[in-house]
mmCIF file of C-alpha atoms in Angstrom:
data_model
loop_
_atom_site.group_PDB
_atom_site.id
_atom_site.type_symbol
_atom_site.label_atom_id
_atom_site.label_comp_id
_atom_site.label_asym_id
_atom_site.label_seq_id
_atom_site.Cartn_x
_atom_site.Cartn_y
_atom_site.Cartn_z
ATOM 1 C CA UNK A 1 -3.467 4.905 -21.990
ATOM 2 C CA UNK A 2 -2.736 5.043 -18.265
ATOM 3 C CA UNK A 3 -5.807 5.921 -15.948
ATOM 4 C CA UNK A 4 -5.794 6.511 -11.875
ATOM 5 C CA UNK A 5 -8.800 5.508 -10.387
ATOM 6 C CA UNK A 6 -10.092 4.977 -7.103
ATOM 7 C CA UNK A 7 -11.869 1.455 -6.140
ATOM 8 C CA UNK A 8 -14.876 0.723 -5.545
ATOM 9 C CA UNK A 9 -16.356 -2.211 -3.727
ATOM 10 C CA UNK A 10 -17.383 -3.734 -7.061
ATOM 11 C CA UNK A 11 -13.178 -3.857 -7.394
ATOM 12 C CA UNK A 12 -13.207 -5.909 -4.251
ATOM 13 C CA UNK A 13 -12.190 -9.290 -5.833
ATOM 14 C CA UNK A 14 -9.892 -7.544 -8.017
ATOM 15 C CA UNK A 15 -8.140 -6.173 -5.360
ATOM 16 C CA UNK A 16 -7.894 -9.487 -3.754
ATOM 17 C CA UNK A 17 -6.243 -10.449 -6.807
ATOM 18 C CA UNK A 18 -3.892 -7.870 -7.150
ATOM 19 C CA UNK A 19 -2.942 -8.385 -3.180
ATOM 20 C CA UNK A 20 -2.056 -12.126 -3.851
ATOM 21 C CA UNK A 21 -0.277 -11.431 -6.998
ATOM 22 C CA UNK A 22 1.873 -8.833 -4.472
ATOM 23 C CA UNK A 23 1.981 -11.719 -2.175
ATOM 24 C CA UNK A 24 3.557 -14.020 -4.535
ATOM 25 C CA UNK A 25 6.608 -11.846 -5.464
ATOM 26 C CA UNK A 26 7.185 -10.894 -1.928
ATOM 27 C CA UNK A 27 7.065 -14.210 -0.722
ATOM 28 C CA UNK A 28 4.406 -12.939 1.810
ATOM 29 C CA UNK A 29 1.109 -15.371 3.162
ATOM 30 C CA UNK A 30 -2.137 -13.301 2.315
ATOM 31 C CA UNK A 31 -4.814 -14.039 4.855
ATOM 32 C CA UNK A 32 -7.179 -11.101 4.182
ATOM 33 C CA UNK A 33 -10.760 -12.364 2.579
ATOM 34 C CA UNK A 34 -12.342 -10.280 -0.002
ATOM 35 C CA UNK A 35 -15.572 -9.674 2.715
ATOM 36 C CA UNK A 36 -12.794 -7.894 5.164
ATOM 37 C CA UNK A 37 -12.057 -5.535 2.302
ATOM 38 C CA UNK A 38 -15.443 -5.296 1.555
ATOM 39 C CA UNK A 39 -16.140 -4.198 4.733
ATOM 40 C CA UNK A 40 -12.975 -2.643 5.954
ATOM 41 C CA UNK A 41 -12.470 -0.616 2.629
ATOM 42 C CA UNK A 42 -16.276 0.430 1.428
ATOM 43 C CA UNK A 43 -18.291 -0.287 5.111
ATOM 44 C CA UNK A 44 -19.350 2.522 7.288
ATOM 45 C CA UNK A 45 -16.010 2.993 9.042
ATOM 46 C CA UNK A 46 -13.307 3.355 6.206
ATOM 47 C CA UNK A 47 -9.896 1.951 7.065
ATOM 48 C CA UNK A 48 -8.144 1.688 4.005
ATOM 49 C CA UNK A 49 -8.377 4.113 0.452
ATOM 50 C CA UNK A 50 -7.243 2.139 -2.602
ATOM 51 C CA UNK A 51 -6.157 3.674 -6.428
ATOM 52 C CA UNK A 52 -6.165 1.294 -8.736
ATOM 53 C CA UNK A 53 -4.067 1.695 -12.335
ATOM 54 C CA UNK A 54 -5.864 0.484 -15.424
ATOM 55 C CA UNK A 55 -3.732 0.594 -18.618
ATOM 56 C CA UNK A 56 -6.029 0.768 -21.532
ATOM 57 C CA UNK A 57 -8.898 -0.922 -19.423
ATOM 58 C CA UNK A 58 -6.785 -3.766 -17.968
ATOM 59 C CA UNK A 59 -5.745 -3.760 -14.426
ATOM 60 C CA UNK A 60 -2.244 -2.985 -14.055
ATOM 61 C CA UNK A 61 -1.685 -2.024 -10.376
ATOM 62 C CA UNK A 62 -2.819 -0.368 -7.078
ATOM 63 C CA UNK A 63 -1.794 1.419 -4.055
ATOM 64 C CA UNK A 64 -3.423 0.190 -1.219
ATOM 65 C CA UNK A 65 -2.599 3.282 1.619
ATOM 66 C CA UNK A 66 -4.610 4.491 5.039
ATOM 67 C CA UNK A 67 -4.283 7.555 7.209
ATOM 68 C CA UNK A 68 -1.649 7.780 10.073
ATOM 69 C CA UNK A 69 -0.403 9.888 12.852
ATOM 70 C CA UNK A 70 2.752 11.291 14.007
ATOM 71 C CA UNK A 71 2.800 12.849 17.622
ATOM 72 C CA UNK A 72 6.159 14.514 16.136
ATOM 73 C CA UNK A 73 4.906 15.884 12.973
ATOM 74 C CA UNK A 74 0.943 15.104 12.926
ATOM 75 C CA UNK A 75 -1.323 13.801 10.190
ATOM 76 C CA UNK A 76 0.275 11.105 7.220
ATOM 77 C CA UNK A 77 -0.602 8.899 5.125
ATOM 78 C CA UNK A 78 0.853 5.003 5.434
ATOM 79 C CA UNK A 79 1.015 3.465 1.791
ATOM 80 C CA UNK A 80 0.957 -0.658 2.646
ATOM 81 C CA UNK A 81 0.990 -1.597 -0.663
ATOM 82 C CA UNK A 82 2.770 0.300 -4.198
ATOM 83 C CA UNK A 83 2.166 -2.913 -6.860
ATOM 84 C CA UNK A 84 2.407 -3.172 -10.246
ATOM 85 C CA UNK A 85 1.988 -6.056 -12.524
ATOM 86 C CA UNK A 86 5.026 -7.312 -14.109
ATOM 87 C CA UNK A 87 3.658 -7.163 -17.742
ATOM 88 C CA UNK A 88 3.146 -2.914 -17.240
ATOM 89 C CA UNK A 89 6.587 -2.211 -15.290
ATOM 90 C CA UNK A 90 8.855 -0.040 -17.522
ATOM 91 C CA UNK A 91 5.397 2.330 -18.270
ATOM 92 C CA UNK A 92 6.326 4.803 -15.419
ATOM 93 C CA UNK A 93 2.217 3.240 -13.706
ATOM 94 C CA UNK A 94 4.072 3.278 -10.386
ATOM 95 C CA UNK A 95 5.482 6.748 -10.532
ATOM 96 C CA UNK A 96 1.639 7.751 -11.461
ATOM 97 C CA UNK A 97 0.435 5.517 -8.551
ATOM 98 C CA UNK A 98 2.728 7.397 -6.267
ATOM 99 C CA UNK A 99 2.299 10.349 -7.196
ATOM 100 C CA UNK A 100 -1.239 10.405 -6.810
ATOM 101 C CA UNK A 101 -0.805 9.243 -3.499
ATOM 102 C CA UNK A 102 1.295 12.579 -3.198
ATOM 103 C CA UNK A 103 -1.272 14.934 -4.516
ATOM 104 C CA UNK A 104 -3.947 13.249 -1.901
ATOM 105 C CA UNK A 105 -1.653 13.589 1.260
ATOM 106 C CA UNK A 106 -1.020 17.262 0.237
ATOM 107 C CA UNK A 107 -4.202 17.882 -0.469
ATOM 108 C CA UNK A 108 -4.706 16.481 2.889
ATOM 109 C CA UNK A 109 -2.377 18.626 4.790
ATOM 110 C CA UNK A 110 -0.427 15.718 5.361
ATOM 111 C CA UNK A 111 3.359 16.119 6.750
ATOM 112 C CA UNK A 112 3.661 13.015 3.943
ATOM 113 C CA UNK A 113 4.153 9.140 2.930
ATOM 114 C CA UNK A 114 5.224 6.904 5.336
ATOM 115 C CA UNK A 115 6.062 3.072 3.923
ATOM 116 C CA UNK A 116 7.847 -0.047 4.745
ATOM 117 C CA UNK A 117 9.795 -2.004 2.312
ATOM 118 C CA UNK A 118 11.390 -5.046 2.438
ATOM 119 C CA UNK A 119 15.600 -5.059 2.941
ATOM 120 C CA UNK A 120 15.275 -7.740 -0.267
ATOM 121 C CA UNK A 121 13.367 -5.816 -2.703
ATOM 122 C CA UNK A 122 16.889 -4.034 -4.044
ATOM 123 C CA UNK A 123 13.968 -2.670 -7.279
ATOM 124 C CA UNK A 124 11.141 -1.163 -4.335
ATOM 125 C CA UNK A 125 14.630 0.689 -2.613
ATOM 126 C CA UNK A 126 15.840 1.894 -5.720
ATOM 127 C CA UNK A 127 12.087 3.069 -7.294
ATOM 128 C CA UNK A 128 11.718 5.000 -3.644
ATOM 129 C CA UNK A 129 14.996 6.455 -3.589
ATOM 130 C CA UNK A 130 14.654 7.560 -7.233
ATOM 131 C CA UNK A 131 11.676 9.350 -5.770
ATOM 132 C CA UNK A 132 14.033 11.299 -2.891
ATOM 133 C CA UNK A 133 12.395 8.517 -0.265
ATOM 134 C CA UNK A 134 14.471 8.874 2.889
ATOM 135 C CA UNK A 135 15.343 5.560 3.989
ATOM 136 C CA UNK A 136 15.057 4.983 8.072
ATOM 137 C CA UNK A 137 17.680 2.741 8.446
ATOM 138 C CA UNK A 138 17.668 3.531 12.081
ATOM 139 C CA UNK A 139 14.495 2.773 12.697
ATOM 140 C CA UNK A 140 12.907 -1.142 12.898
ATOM 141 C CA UNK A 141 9.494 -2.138 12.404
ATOM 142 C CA UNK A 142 7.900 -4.265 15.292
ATOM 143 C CA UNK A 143 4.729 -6.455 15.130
ATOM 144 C CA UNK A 144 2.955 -7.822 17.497
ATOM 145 C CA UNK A 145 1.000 -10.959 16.138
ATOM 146 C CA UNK A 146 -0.887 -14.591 16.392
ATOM 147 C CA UNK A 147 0.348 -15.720 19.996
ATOM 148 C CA UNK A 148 2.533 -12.375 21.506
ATOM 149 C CA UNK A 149 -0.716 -10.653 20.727
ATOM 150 C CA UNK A 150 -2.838 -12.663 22.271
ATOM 151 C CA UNK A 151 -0.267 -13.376 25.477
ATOM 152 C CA UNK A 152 0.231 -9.265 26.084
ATOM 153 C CA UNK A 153 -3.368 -8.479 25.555
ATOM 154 C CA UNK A 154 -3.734 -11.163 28.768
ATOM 155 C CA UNK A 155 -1.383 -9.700 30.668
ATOM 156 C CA UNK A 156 -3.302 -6.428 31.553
#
């Protein structure tokens, strides 16, 4: 049985878990400690909401999202991270994930979901478009990080 929960900051090290095991299969580096979580996620300034999926009490993914803001269209809702483990794929726990993700950002008044996913992940495209996702193609996704942080933040 398939429940939709949110965390709590006794799920901190799962999460942590769950974040790596997303790390792994995108082939991403995961720097964030479990006491930024702790803190970022269930400390007095809330950056970050979390659902996790538990499939007959065992973990079996999470969406990791945070509010945003459009100066075209207002208040959405980013979703970082849509992750399930490979052993519960195939049992529709992502479509649940996401679509409680939904029901928040209407609830919300939200305009909606806003997400990034890599040009690799030929599965995440297909699972979003399946969902009626539009797909920005136009649009590219820009970081600033590590040393071009630090060199524009010096150049004020």
């Amino acid at each position: 049985m398939l429940l939709i929960r949110p965390a709590v900051r006794t799920d901190v090290h799962l999460l942590k878990t769950l974040i790596h095991e997303m790390g792994e299969y995108e082939r991403l580096p995961v720097l964030i400690t479990e006491e930024t979580l702790a803190h970022d996620g269930f400390g007095p300034r809330q950056e970050f909401r979390v659902l996790i999926a538990d499939w007959d009490s065992e973990p079996a993914g999470y969406a990791f999202f945070f509010n945003c803001y459009s100066t075209f269209r207002g208040r959405g809702l980013f979703l970082e991270d849509l992750f399930v483990r490979p052993q519960f794929r195939g049992k529709k726990v992502g479509d649940a994930l996401l679509s409680h993700v939904a029901a928040v950002a209407r609830h919300e008044a939200c305009f909606g979901i806003m997400l990034n996913v890599l040009g690799w992940n030929r599965p995440a495209i297909e699972f979003f478009r399946k969902h009626r996702a539009t797909l920005l193609d136009d649009w590219k996704t820009a970081c600033f990080d590590g040393e071009a942080l630090q060199i524009l933040a010096a150049t004020r």
